[in-house]
mmCIF file of C-alpha atoms in Angstrom:
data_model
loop_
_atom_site.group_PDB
_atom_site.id
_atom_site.type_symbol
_atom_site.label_atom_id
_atom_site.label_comp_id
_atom_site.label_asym_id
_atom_site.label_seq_id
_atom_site.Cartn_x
_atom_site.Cartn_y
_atom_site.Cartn_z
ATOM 1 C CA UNK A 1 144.186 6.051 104.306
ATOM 2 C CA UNK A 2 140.587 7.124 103.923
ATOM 3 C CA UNK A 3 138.747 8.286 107.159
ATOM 4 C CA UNK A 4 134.878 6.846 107.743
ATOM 5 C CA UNK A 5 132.637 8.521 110.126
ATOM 6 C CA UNK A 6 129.950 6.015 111.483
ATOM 7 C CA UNK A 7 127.298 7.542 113.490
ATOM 8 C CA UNK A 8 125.843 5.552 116.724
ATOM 9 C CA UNK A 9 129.053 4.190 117.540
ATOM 10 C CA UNK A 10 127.795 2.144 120.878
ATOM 11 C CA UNK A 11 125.257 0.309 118.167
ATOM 12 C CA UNK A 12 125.071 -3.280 117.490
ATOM 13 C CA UNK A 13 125.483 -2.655 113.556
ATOM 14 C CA UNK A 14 127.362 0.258 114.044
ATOM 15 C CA UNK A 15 129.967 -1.741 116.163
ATOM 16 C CA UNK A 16 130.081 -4.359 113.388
ATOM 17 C CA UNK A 17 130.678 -1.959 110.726
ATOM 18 C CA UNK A 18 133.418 0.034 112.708
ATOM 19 C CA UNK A 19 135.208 -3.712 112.762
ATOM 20 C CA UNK A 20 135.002 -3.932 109.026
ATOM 21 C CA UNK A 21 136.591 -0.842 107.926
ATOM 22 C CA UNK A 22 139.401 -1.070 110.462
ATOM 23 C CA UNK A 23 139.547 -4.573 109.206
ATOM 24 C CA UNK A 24 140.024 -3.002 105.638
ATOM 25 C CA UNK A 25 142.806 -0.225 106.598
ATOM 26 C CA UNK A 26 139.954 2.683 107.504
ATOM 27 C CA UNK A 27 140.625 5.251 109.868
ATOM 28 C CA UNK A 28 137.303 5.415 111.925
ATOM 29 C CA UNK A 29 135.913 8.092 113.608
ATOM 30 C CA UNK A 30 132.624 7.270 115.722
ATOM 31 C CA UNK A 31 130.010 9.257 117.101
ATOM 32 C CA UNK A 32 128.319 9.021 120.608
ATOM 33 C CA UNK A 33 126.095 10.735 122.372
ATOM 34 C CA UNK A 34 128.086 10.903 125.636
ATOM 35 C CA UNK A 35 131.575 10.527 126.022
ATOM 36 C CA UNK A 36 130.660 7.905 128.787
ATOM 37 C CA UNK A 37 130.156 5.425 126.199
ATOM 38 C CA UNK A 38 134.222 5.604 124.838
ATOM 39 C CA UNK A 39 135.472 2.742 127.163
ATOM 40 C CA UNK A 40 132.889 0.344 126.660
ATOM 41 C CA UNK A 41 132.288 0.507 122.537
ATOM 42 C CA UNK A 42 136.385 0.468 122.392
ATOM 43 C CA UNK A 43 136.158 -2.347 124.839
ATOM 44 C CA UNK A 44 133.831 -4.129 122.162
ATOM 45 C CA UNK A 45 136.184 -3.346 119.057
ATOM 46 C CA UNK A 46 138.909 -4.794 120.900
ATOM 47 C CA UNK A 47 137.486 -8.028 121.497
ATOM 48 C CA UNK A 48 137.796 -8.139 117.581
ATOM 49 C CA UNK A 49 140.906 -5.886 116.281
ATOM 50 C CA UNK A 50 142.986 -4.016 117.883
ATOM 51 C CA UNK A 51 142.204 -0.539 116.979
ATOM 52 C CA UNK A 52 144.413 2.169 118.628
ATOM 53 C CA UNK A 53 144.684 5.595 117.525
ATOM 54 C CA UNK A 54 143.120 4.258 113.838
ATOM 55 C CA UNK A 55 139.896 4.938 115.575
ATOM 56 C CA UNK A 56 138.593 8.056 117.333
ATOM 57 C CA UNK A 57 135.278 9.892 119.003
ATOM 58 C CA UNK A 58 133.083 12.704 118.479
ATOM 59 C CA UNK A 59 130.305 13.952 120.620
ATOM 60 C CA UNK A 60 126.741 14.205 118.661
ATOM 61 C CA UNK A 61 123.409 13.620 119.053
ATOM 62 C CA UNK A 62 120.943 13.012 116.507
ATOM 63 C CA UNK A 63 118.127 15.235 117.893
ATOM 64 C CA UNK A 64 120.543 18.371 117.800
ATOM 65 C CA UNK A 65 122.553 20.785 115.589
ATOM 66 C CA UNK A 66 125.932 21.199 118.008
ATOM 67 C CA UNK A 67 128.270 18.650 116.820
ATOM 68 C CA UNK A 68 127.777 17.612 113.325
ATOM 69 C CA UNK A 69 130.653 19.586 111.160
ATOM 70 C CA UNK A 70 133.200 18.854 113.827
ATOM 71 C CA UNK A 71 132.293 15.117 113.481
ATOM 72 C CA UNK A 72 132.305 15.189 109.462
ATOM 73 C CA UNK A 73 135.733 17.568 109.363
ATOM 74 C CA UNK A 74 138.081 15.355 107.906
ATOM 75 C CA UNK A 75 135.943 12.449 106.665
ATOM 76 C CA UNK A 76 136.008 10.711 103.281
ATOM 77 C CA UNK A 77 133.082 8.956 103.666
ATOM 78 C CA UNK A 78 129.784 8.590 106.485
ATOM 79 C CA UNK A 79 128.187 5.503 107.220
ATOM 80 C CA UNK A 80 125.028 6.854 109.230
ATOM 81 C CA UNK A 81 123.912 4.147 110.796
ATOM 82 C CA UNK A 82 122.212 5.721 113.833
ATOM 83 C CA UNK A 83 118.675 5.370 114.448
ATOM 84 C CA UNK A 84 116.454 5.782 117.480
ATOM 85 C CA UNK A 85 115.657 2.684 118.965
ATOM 86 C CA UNK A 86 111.783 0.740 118.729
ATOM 87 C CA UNK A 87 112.394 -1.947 120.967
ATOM 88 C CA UNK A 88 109.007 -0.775 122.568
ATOM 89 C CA UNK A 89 106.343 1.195 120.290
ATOM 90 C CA UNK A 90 104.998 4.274 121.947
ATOM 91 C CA UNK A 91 101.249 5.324 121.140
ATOM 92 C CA UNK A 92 102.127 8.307 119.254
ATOM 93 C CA UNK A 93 102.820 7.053 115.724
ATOM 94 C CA UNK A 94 104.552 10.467 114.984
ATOM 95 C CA UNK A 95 107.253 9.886 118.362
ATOM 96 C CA UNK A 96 110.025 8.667 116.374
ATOM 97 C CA UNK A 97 109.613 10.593 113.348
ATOM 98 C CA UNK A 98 111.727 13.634 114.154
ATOM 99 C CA UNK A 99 114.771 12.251 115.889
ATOM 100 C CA UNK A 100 115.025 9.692 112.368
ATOM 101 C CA UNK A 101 114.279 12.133 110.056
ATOM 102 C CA UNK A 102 115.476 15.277 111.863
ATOM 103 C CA UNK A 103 118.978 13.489 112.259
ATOM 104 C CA UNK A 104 119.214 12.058 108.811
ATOM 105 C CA UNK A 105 119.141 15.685 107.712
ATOM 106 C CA UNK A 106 121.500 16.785 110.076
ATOM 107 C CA UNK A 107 124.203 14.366 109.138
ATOM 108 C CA UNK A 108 123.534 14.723 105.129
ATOM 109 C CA UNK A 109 123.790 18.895 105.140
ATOM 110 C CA UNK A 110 127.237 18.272 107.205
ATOM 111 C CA UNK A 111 128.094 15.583 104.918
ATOM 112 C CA UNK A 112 127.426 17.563 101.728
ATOM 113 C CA UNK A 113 129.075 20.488 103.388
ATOM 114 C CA UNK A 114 132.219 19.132 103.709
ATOM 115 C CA UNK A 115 132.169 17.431 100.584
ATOM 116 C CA UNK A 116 132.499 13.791 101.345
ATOM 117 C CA UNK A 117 132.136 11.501 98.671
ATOM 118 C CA UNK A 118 129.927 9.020 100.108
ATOM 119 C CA UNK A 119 126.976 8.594 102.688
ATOM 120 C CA UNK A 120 125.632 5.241 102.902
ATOM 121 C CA UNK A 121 122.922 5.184 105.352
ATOM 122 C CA UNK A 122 120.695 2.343 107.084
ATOM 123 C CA UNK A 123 117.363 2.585 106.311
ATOM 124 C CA UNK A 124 114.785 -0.888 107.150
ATOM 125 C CA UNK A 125 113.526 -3.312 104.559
ATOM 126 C CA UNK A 126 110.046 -2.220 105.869
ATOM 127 C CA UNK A 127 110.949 0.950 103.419
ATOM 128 C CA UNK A 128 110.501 -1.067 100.302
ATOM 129 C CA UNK A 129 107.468 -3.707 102.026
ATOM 130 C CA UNK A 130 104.798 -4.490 98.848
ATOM 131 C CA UNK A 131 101.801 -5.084 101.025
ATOM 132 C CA UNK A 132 100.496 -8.666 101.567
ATOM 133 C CA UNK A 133 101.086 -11.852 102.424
ATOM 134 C CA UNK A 134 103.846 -13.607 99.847
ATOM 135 C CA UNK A 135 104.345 -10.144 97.964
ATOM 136 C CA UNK A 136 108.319 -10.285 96.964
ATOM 137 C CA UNK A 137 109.480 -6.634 97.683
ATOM 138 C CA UNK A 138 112.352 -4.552 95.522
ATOM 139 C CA UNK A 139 114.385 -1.552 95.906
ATOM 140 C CA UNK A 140 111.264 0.023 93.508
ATOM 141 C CA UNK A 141 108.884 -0.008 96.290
ATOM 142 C CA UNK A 142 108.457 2.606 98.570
ATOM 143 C CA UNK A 143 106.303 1.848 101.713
ATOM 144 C CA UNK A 144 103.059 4.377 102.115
ATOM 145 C CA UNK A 145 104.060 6.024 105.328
ATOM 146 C CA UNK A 146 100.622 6.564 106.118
ATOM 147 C CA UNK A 147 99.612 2.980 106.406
ATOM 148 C CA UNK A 148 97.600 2.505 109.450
ATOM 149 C CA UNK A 149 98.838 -0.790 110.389
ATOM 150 C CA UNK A 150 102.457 0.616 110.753
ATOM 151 C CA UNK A 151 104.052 1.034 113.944
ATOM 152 C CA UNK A 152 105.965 4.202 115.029
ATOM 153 C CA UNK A 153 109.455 3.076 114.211
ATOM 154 C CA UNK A 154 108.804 1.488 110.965
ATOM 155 C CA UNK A 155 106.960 4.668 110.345
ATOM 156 C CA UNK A 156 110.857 6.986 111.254
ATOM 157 C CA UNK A 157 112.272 4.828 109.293
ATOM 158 C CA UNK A 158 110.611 5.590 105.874
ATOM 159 C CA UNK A 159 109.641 8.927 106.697
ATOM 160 C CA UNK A 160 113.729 8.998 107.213
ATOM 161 C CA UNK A 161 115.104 7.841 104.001
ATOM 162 C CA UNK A 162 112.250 9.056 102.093
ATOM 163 C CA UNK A 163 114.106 12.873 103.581
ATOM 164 C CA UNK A 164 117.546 11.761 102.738
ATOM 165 C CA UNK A 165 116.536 11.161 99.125
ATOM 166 C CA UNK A 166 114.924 14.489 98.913
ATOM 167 C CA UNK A 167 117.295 16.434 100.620
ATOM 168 C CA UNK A 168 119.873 14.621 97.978
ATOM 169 C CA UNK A 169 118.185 15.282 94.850
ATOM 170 C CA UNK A 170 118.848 19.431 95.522
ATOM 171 C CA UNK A 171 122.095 19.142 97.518
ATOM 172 C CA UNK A 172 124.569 20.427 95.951
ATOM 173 C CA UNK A 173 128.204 19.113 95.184
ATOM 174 C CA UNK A 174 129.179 15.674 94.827
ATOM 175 C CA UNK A 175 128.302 13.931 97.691
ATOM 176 C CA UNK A 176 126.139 11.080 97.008
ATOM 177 C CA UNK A 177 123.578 8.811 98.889
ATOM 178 C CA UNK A 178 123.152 5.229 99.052
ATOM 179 C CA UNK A 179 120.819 3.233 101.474
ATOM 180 C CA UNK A 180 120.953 -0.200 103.277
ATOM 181 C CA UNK A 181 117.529 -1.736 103.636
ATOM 182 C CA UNK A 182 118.167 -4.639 105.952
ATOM 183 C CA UNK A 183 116.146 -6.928 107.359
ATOM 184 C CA UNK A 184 116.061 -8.409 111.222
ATOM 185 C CA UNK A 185 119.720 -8.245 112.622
ATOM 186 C CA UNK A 186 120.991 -10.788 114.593
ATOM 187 C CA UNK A 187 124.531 -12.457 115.379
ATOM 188 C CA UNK A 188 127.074 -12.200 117.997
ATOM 189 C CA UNK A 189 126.870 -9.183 120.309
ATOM 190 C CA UNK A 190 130.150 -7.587 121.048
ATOM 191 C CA UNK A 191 131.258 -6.921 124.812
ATOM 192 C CA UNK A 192 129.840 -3.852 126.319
ATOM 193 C CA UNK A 193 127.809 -2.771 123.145
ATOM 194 C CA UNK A 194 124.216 -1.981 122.629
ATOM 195 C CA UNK A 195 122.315 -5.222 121.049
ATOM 196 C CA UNK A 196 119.249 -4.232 119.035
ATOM 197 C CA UNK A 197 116.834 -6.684 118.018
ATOM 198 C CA UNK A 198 119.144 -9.119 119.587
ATOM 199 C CA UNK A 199 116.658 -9.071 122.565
ATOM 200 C CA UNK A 200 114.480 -11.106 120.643
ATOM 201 C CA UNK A 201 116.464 -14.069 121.022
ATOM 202 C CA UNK A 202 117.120 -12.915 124.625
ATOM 203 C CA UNK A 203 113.963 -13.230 125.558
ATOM 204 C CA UNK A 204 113.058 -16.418 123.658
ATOM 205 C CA UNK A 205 116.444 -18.345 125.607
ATOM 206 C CA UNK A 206 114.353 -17.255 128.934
ATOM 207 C CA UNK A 207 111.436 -18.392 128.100
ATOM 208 C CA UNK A 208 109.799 -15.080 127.360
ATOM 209 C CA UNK A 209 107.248 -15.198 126.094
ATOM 210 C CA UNK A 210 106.022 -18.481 127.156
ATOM 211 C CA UNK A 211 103.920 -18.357 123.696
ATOM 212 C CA UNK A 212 105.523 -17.764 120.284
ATOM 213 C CA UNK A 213 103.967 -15.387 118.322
ATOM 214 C CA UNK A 214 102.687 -16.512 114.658
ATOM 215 C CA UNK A 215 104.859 -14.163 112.437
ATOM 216 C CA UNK A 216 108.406 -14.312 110.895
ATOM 217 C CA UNK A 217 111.545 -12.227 109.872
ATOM 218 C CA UNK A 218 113.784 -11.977 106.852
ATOM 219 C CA UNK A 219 117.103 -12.584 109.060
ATOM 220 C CA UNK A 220 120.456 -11.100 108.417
ATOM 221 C CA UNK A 221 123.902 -11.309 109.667
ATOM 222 C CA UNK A 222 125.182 -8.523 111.602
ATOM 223 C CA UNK A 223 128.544 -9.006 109.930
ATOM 224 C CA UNK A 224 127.017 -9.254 106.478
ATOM 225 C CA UNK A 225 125.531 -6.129 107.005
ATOM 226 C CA UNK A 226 128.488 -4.810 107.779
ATOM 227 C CA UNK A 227 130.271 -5.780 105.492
ATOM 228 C CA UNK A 228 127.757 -4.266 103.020
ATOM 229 C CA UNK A 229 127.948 -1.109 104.139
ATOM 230 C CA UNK A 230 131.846 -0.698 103.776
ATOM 231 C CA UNK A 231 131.710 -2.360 99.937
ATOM 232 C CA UNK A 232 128.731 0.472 99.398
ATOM 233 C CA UNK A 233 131.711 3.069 99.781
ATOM 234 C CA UNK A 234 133.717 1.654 96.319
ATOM 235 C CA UNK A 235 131.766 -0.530 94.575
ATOM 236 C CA UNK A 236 131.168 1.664 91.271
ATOM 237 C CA UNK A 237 127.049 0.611 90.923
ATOM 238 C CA UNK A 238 126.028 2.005 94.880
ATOM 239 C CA UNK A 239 125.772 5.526 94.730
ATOM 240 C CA UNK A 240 121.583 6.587 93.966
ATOM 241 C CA UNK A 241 120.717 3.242 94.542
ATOM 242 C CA UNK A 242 118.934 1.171 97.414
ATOM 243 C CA UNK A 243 120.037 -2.099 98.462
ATOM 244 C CA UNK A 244 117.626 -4.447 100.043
ATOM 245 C CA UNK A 245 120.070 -6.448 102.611
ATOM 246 C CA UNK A 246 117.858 -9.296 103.967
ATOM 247 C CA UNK A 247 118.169 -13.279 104.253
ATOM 248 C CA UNK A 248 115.715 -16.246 104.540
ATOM 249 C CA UNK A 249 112.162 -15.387 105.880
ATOM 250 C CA UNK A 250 111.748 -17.870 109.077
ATOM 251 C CA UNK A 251 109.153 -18.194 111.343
ATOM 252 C CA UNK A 252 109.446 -17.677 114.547
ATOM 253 C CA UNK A 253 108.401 -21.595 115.669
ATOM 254 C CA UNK A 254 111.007 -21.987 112.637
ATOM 255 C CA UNK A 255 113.718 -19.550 114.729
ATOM 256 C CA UNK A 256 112.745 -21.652 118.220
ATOM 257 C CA UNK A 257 113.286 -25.023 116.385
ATOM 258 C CA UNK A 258 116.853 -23.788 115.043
ATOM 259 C CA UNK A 259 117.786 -22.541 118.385
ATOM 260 C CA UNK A 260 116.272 -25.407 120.965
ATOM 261 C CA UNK A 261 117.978 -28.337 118.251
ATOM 262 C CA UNK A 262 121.307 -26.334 118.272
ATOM 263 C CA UNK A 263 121.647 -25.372 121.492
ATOM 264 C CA UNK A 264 120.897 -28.441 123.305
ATOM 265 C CA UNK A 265 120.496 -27.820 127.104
ATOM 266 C CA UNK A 266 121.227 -24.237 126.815
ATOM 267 C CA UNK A 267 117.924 -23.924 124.599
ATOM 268 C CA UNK A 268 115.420 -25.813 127.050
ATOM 269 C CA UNK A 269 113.621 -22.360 127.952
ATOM 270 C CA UNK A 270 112.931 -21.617 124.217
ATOM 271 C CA UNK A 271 109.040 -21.347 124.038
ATOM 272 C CA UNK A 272 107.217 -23.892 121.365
ATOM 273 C CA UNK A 273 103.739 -23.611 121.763
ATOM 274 C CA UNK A 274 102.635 -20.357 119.023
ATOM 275 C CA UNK A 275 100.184 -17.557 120.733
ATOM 276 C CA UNK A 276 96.764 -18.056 119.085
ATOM 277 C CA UNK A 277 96.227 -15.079 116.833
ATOM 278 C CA UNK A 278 93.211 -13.850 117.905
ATOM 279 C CA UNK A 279 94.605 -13.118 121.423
ATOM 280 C CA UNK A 280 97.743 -10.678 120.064
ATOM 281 C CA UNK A 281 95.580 -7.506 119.778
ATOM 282 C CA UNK A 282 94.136 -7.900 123.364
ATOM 283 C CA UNK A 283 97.259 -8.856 124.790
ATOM 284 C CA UNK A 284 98.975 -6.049 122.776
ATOM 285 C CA UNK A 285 97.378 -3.415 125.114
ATOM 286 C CA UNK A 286 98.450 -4.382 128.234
ATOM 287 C CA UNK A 287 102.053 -5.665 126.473
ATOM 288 C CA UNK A 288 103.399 -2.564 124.982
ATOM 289 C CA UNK A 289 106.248 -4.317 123.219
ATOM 290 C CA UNK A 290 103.568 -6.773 121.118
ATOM 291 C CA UNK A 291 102.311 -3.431 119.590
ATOM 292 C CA UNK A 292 105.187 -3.638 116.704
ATOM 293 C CA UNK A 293 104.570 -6.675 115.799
ATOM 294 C CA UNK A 294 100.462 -7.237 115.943
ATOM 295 C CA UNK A 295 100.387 -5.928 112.124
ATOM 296 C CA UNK A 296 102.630 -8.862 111.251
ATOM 297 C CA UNK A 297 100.847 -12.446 112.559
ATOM 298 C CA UNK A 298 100.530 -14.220 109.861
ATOM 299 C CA UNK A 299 102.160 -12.551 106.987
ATOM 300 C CA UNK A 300 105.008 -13.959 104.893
ATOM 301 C CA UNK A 301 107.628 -10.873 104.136
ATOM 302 C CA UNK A 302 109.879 -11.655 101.151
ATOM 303 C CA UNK A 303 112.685 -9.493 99.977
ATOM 304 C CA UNK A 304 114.960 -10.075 96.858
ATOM 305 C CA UNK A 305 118.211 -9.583 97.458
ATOM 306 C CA UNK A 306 119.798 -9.604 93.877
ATOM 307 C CA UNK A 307 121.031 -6.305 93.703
ATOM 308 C CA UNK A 308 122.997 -6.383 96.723
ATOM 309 C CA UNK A 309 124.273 -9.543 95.966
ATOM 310 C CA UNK A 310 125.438 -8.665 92.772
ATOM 311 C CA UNK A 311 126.233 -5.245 93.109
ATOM 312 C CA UNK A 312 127.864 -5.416 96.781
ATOM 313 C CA UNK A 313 129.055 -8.532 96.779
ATOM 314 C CA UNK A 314 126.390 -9.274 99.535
ATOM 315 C CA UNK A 315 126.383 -12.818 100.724
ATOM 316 C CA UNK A 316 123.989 -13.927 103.523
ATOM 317 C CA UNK A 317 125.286 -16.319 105.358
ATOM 318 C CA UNK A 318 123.446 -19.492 106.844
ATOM 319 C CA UNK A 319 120.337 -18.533 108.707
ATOM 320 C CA UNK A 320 121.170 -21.284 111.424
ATOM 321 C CA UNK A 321 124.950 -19.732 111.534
ATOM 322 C CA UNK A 322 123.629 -16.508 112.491
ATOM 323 C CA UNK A 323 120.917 -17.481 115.072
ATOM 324 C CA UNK A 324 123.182 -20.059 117.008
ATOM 325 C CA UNK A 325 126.092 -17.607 117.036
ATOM 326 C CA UNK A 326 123.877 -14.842 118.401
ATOM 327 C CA UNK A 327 122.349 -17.043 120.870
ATOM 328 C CA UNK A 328 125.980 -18.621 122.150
ATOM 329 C CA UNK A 329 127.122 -14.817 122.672
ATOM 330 C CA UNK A 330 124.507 -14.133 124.753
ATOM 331 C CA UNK A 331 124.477 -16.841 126.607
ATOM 332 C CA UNK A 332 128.359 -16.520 126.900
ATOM 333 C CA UNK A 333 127.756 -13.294 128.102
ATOM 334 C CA UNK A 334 125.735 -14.365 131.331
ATOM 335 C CA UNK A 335 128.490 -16.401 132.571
#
């Protein structure tokens, strides 16, 4: 049986995606940074399959060199899925840029070395945003990089695959590249693993914040995402292509709505009242975490998903599945 390495192994989609291929009959071998991590991410796995000596560990980190070939050796395929985190947007628009696009290159020139066939990497819808409200964005657009309005981890993230692709186009041998553009991630959280942007509906089933802000997301499943990935590594159509990977767009008073209806008492916290606009910048410097999102209020973000769908097989579930499921894990967790 083929052997996958999937990079960021204590991830939220990275945990997903090492349930799908073991689902499938793929060997797995994860990366962390710190072998501290190995109980709880195999603690996670196992609340789904049971995964035994099918899956293994290697230590790397995306910032440095040590580490890479050893975690490659052996592999068919790499699903780099590893990121750094933006939960909070630093100052310095340039803070993220290296450890994305430093450790996309890392993984790709031990990829191509060992001559794996495929590298399917996560990139962010924001890669392929057409500016303006209502603009429907394709796998043809490429984000400016240099926009102003973009945060620091949007930023890493196109400044990332925009690398991979260029590093790809003179690599030599036959590895190829394909990238997974998806949207806002949410679903169930597994047991012990990182969650993401899960926080979002974290915070919004404590009440925080007590106003709603007036901007949206394109939501996907977790699992769908996932399950992307792994049909990325066959399906004759992915490699040189981008695959935009999103859902619905909902607002976020939409997202509250689905959540305090479904919920019942468990959703009593969830804000409804919507932050007036004009108060997001101000608030924004005193409120580091707004600072990724000011850019947004008020703009409708819509992504066509065609190619994925018919090229992967991609098949976004309910919206309302997705959100409910994310927020009953969560809540299930605190108990």
């Amino acid at each position: 049986m083929k052997k996958v390495l999937v990079t960021g192994g204590s991830g939220f989609v990275a945990g997903w995606a090492i349930i799908e291929l073991l689902r499938q009959g793929y060997d797995v071998r994860a990366t962390l940074r710190s072998t501290s991590r190995e109980v709880s991410v195999r603690r996670g796995i196992a609340s789904q399959i049971a995964a035994d000596e099918r899956l293994e560990f290697a230590i790397a980190d995306l910032t440095r060199d040590a580490g890479w070939d050893a975690a490659v050796a052996g592999c068919d395929h790499v699903l780099h899925i590893a990121s750094p985190l933006g939960r909070e947007a630093p100052k310095d628009r340039n803070a993220l840029v290296e450890p994305a696009r430093g450790g996309a290159l890392r993984v790709l020139k031990a990829a191509v070395a060992a001559g794996v066939e495929r590298v399917i990497m996560t990139s962010a819808a924001v890669a392929a945003r057409k500016r303006g409200s209502n603009a429907v964005s394709t796998e043809d657009v490429w984000a400016d990089p240099e926009d102003p309005l973009l945060d620091p981890y949007r930023r890493s993230k196109i400044l990332a695959e925009r690398a991979a692709w260029d590093f790809m186009r003179e690599a030599p041998g036959r590895t190829s590249l394909t990238t997974i553009l998806p949207g806002g991630v949410f679903g169930p959280i597994l047991p012990g693993g990182e969650q993401g942007s899960v926080w979002v509906i974290r915070n919004m089933l404590e009440g925080k914040p007590p106003r709603l802000l007036n901007l949206g997301l394109s939501i996907v499943d977790v699992r769908d995402l996932a399950a992307a990935h792994v049909a990325a590594l066959t399906a004759p159509g992915a490699p040189g292509e981008r695959f935009l990977c999103t859902g619905p767009f909902l607002w976020m008073s939409q997202i509250a709505k689905l959540l305090r209806d479904g919920l019942g008492p468990d959703g009593k916290q969830v804000p409804t009242k919507v932050l007036p606009d004009r108060l997001v910048w101000p608030l924004s410097i005193v409120m580091p975490r707004l600072r990724m999102f000011r850019n947004d209020i008020g703009q409708r973000r819509h992504a066509d998903n065609g190619k994925a769908m018919s090229v992967l097989g991609f098949e976004p579930r309910p919206s309302a599945d997705t959100l409910l499921e994310c927020a009953r894990s969560l809540i299930a967790e605190q108990r």
